[in-house]
Every structure is written in C-alpha cells, then in structure tokens.
Short mmCIF file of C-alpha atoms and ligand atoms in Angstrom, two decimals:
data_model
loop_
_atom_site.label_atom_id
_atom_site.label_comp_id
_atom_site.label_asym_id
_atom_site.label_seq_id
_atom_site.Cartn_x
_atom_site.Cartn_y
_atom_site.Cartn_z
CA MET W 1 18.29 -4.90 18.65
CA GLN W 2 17.00 -4.30 15.10
CA GLN W 3 13.51 -5.73 14.56
CA THR W 4 12.29 -7.01 11.19
CA VAL W 5 9.23 -5.04 10.15
CA ASN W 6 6.45 -6.40 7.94
CA VAL W 7 5.34 -4.38 4.95
CA VAL W 8 2.33 -5.29 2.83
CA GLY W 9 1.68 -3.90 -0.63
CA ILE W 10 -1.92 -3.72 -1.79
CA GLY W 11 -2.99 -2.77 -5.29
CA GLY W 12 -2.75 -3.29 -8.99
CA SER W 13 -5.50 -4.44 -11.26
CA ASN W 14 -6.88 -7.64 -12.74
CA ARG W 15 -4.44 -7.27 -15.60
CA PRO W 16 -1.32 -9.44 -15.09
CA ARG W 17 1.74 -7.21 -14.65
CA SER W 18 -0.42 -4.11 -14.54
CA THR W 19 1.51 -0.86 -14.27
CA ALA W 20 0.11 -0.26 -10.78
CA GLU W 21 1.38 -3.68 -9.71
CA GLN W 22 4.80 -3.04 -11.21
CA ALA W 23 5.04 0.32 -9.45
CA LEU W 24 4.00 -1.37 -6.21
CA ARG W 25 6.67 -4.05 -6.64
CA VAL W 26 9.42 -1.43 -7.13
CA ALA W 27 8.48 0.24 -3.84
CA LEU W 28 8.24 -3.14 -2.09
CA ALA W 29 11.61 -4.25 -3.45
CA GLU W 30 13.22 -1.23 -1.84
CA ALA W 31 11.44 -2.00 1.44
CA ALA W 32 12.84 -5.55 1.23
CA ARG W 33 16.31 -4.22 0.42
CA ARG W 34 16.09 -2.25 3.65
CA GLY W 35 15.38 -5.39 5.64
CA ALA W 36 11.57 -5.50 5.73
CA ALA W 37 9.66 -8.76 5.27
CA VAL W 38 7.34 -7.93 2.40
CA ARG W 39 4.24 -9.46 0.93
CA VAL W 40 1.95 -8.31 -1.84
CA VAL W 41 -1.80 -8.58 -2.30
CA THR W 42 -2.53 -7.94 -5.94
CA GLY W 43 -4.39 -9.14 -9.05
CA PRO W 44 -6.84 -11.99 -8.42
CA GLU W 45 -6.14 -11.81 -4.67
CA LEU W 46 -7.92 -8.44 -4.69
CA ALA W 47 -10.99 -9.79 -6.46
CA MET W 48 -13.27 -10.21 -3.47
CA PRO W 49 -17.04 -9.85 -3.18
CA LEU W 50 -18.38 -6.32 -2.87
CA TYR W 51 -17.97 -5.23 0.75
CA GLY W 52 -21.28 -5.27 2.59
CA ALA W 53 -22.72 -8.16 0.59
CA ALA W 54 -23.61 -11.11 2.80
CA GLY W 55 -20.46 -12.95 3.82
CA SER W 56 -18.13 -10.65 1.88
CA GLU W 57 -15.83 -10.20 4.87
CA THR W 58 -15.29 -13.95 5.23
CA SER W 59 -14.30 -14.68 1.62
CA PRO W 60 -10.83 -16.30 1.39
CA GLN W 61 -9.47 -13.22 -0.38
CA ALA W 62 -10.84 -10.88 2.31
CA ARG W 63 -9.49 -13.05 5.11
CA ARG W 64 -6.02 -13.11 3.55
CA LEU W 65 -6.06 -9.33 3.04
CA LEU W 66 -7.22 -8.63 6.60
CA ALA W 67 -4.62 -10.99 8.09
CA ALA W 68 -1.88 -9.35 6.03
CA VAL W 69 -2.88 -5.84 7.10
CA ALA W 70 -3.29 -6.81 10.76
CA ASP W 71 0.22 -8.25 10.66
CA ALA W 72 1.76 -5.29 8.82
CA ASP W 73 3.95 -2.59 10.33
CA GLY W 74 3.87 -0.62 7.10
CA ILE W 75 1.61 -0.48 4.05
CA ILE W 76 1.98 0.55 0.41
CA LEU W 77 -1.11 1.20 -1.72
CA ALA W 78 -1.11 1.40 -5.52
CA SER W 79 -4.10 2.11 -7.73
CA PRO W 80 -4.69 2.93 -11.37
CA ALA W 81 -6.77 6.05 -11.97
CA TYR W 82 -10.21 4.99 -13.09
CA HIS W 83 -12.28 8.00 -14.08
CA GLY W 84 -10.32 10.30 -11.86
CA GLY W 85 -10.26 8.14 -8.74
CA VAL W 86 -9.24 4.89 -7.08
CA SER W 87 -10.30 1.79 -9.09
CA GLY W 88 -13.28 -0.16 -7.77
CA LEU W 89 -11.10 -3.23 -7.23
CA VAL W 90 -8.70 -1.39 -4.92
CA LYS W 91 -11.40 0.66 -3.19
CA ASN W 92 -13.47 -2.44 -2.46
CA ALA W 93 -10.41 -4.10 -0.91
CA LEU W 94 -9.84 -0.98 1.21
CA ASP W 95 -13.50 -0.95 2.27
CA HIS W 96 -12.90 -4.39 3.79
CA ILE W 97 -10.43 -2.81 6.24
CA GLU W 98 -13.56 -1.79 8.17
CA GLU W 99 -13.40 -5.33 9.57
CA LEU W 100 -10.26 -4.31 11.48
CA ARG W 101 -12.06 -1.58 13.43
CA GLU W 102 -11.68 -3.51 16.70
CA ASP W 103 -8.20 -4.84 16.03
CA THR W 104 -5.42 -4.07 18.54
CA ARG W 105 -4.21 -1.61 15.89
CA PRO W 106 -7.55 -0.53 14.38
CA TYR W 107 -7.64 0.01 10.62
CA PHE W 108 -4.18 1.37 9.57
CA SER W 109 -3.40 2.87 13.01
CA GLY W 110 0.28 3.33 13.79
CA ARG W 111 1.34 2.38 10.27
CA ALA W 112 3.03 4.52 7.61
CA VAL W 113 1.22 4.21 4.30
CA GLY W 114 2.96 4.91 1.01
CA CYS W 115 0.56 5.81 -1.80
CA VAL W 116 1.16 5.36 -5.53
CA SER W 117 -1.16 6.15 -8.43
CA VAL W 118 -0.74 5.37 -12.12
CA ALA W 119 -2.73 6.98 -14.92
CA GLN W 120 -2.49 7.92 -18.56
CA GLY W 121 -2.32 11.59 -17.70
CA TRP W 122 -1.32 13.88 -14.87
CA GLN W 123 -4.83 14.93 -13.90
CA GLY W 124 -6.00 11.40 -13.08
CA ALA W 125 -2.66 10.49 -11.50
CA VAL W 126 -2.76 13.44 -9.11
CA SER W 127 -6.45 13.16 -8.17
CA THR W 128 -6.04 9.42 -7.52
CA LEU W 129 -2.94 9.92 -5.38
CA SER W 130 -4.85 12.49 -3.37
CA ALA W 131 -7.79 10.08 -2.98
CA LEU W 132 -5.48 7.32 -1.72
CA ARG W 133 -3.99 9.69 0.84
CA ASP W 134 -7.50 10.74 1.95
CA VAL W 135 -8.45 7.07 2.40
CA THR W 136 -5.26 6.56 4.41
CA HIS W 137 -6.21 9.43 6.72
CA ALA W 138 -9.74 8.04 7.08
CA LEU W 139 -8.24 4.69 8.06
CA ARG W 140 -6.01 6.43 10.67
CA GLY W 141 -2.79 5.71 8.78
CA TRP W 142 0.17 8.06 8.36
CA PRO W 143 0.71 8.91 4.68
CA THR W 144 4.43 9.03 3.94
CA PRO W 145 5.82 12.48 3.12
CA LEU W 146 6.33 11.41 -0.51
CA GLY W 147 3.60 9.87 -2.62
CA VAL W 148 4.02 8.98 -6.30
CA ALA W 149 1.76 10.07 -9.15
CA MET W 150 2.97 8.20 -12.24
CA ASN W 151 1.94 9.15 -15.76
CA THR W 152 2.20 6.00 -17.88
CA ALA W 153 1.89 8.08 -21.06
CA ALA W 154 5.29 9.53 -20.16
CA SER W 155 7.08 6.40 -18.92
CA GLY W 156 6.51 2.71 -18.29
CA PHE W 157 8.51 -0.28 -17.04
CA SER W 158 11.25 -2.37 -18.60
CA PRO W 159 10.69 -6.16 -18.94
CA GLU W 160 12.77 -6.48 -15.73
CA GLY W 161 10.29 -4.27 -13.88
CA GLN W 162 12.51 -1.18 -13.69
CA CYS W 163 10.80 2.16 -14.25
CA GLN W 164 12.03 3.70 -17.51
CA ASP W 165 12.14 7.14 -15.90
CA PRO W 166 14.93 7.05 -13.30
CA ARG W 167 13.32 9.89 -11.36
CA VAL W 168 10.06 7.94 -10.96
CA GLN W 169 12.05 4.81 -10.06
CA GLU W 170 13.77 6.83 -7.34
CA GLN W 171 10.46 8.22 -6.08
CA LEU W 172 8.97 4.72 -5.83
CA GLU W 173 12.03 3.52 -3.94
CA THR W 174 11.84 6.52 -1.62
CA VAL W 175 8.25 5.61 -0.74
CA GLY W 176 9.40 2.07 0.15
CA ALA W 177 12.25 3.50 2.20
CA GLN W 178 10.01 5.95 4.07
CA VAL W 179 7.54 3.23 5.01
CA VAL W 180 10.36 1.09 6.45
CA GLU W 181 11.93 4.06 8.26
CA PHE W 182 8.67 4.93 10.02
CA ALA W 183 7.85 1.29 10.81
CA THR W 184 11.31 0.76 12.30
CA LEU W 185 11.09 3.92 14.42
CA ARG W 186 7.65 2.87 15.68
CA ALA W 187 8.90 -0.63 16.51
CA LEU W 188 11.86 0.82 18.41
CA SER W 189 9.74 3.34 20.32
CA THR W 190 7.18 0.65 21.23
CA ALA W 191 9.95 -1.67 22.41
CA GLY W 192 11.46 1.23 24.41
CA ALA W 193 8.11 2.02 26.02
CA VAL W 194 7.64 -1.63 27.00
CA ALA W 195 11.17 -1.79 28.44
CA GLY W 196 10.45 1.47 30.31
CA ASP W 197 7.25 -0.03 31.79
CA ARG W 198 9.34 -2.90 33.12
CA GLY W 199 11.91 -0.46 34.53
CA VAL W 200 14.58 -1.91 32.23
C1 FMN O 301 -12.03 2.14 -16.68
C2 FMN O 301 -10.80 2.97 -16.86
C3 FMN O 301 -10.81 4.29 -16.48
C4 FMN O 301 -9.68 5.08 -16.63
N1 FMN O 301 -9.72 6.39 -16.24
C5 FMN O 301 -8.61 7.15 -16.35
C6 FMN O 301 -8.63 8.51 -15.94
O1 FMN O 301 -9.62 9.02 -15.47
N2 FMN O 301 -7.49 9.23 -16.09
C7 FMN O 301 -6.35 8.69 -16.61
O2 FMN O 301 -5.36 9.38 -16.73
N3 FMN O 301 -6.30 7.38 -16.99
C8 FMN O 301 -7.40 6.61 -16.86
N4 FMN O 301 -7.37 5.29 -17.24
C9 FMN O 301 -6.09 4.75 -17.68
C10 FMN O 301 -5.38 4.00 -16.56
O3 FMN O 301 -5.34 4.72 -15.35
C11 FMN O 301 -3.96 3.72 -16.99
O4 FMN O 301 -3.97 3.02 -18.20
C12 FMN O 301 -3.21 2.93 -16.00
O5 FMN O 301 -1.85 3.03 -16.34
C13 FMN O 301 -3.65 1.46 -16.08
O6 FMN O 301 -3.19 0.88 -14.98
P1 FMN O 301 -2.88 -0.69 -14.94
O7 FMN O 301 -1.84 -0.96 -16.00
O8 FMN O 301 -2.34 -0.83 -13.55
O9 FMN O 301 -4.14 -1.44 -15.19
C14 FMN O 301 -8.49 4.52 -17.14
C15 FMN O 301 -8.49 3.16 -17.52
C16 FMN O 301 -9.61 2.41 -17.39
C17 FMN O 301 -9.57 0.96 -17.81
#
C-alpha cells in the first residue's frame, strides 16, 4: 500500500516572494505532484528569536518549525547567499533543530534533504549550497544527489512562479522528486521491517 509522505520546505527570506522562497515552492510543487503532503515554513514564520536566547526554543515560530520537521519524512532547504553563506534567518531556524536531538528521529535522521541556494553570482550560490549540504550532514540528514545553485543574475521567476530558465526549473523539480523518492522508499522499508517483526 502506498503511503503519503510529508515533506516540509524551510527557507526564503523576510522579503515577500523572495527568490529563495520561489525556488523552494517549485521544488515543493513537484513533491506535491508526486503525492507528498507538503508544507512550507518561510518568511515571517522563520523570524524567531536567536537560538540560545532564553525561551527561544518555545517561541510560537520555533514550536511550529520543530513540529513540522518532527512530522516530516523529507525536507527541502532554500537559502539566499548572504556574504558567501547561509543567511542568518535560515541558519538560526536550522540551529533550532538542536531541540530535536532526543526525538524518535533525532535532528534530520532518516530524511532526504534537498538543498537549494540562490545568489547574484555563481561563487555565492555554490558556497551556500555546499554550506547547506554540510549542515544537512551535521544534522544527520541525507542530502539528495542533486542540489541546486541558482544564479539570479542569470535567471529569475515568472509572475506565475515558473523559473525562467527551463534547466533550473527542471533541477528544482528533480530535487523535489528525489526527496519524495527517498521518503517513499524509507516508508516502505520501515513498513516492511515492521511486518517482518510480526512475521507477516
Ligand atoms: C546581506 C546580503 C548579502 C549578500 N551576499 C551575497 C553574496 O555573498 N553573494 C551573492 O552572489 N549574492 C549575495 N547577495 C545577493 C542575494 O543572495 C541574492 O539577491 C538573492 O537572490 C536574494 O535572495 P532573496 O530574493 O531570496 O532574498 C546578498 C544579499 C544580501 C541582502
């Protein structure tokens, strides 16, 4: 029996319809097209107190983020390049994942993580993509084979949210597809292991 997998997208910036958010939504739309239940944590939802400050982990934004990640079978991260790395807004949200260290699936364990960076040049796009994949490893997630480094000086998005460069559009969709593929395989193997335990 096919199980519905949950995919959460995290990223963007404070700017409404930021390019990082639009890139994230393209990848999520493909995940949804492939049957995943998707949700997105972006914009003001990411604006939470600095992690480590008193009570930061219990802010409403942090609680919503942590619940969404704990519930997720797959994750997609998208960040603009800020001075060669992940933006403070996105990194602070990711720092909050520390609160899931004792979860049944600690941090990002067992989850495929698609990573997307946007920048106004290749250097920042590539270094930020690499940083997101390093964070994913540190959080025990499985970076998808394909990540996307998007140069917004070369292409942007149409008013309908379609990437103007069809190759980048396809890459973003592939990331969404790979997250769902891994999540589905994991769900099937976990269900098989449980059935095996019961001698079914
Ligand atoms: C504070 C700040 C730092 C930035 N640093 C870089 C950078 O190091 N390299 C780069 O290519 N673009 C840099 N940019 C440009 C953004 O990465 C780029 O405009 C991105 O597309 C904006 O993403 P957004 O639309 O999701 O906000 C920077 C922008 C800001 C505001």
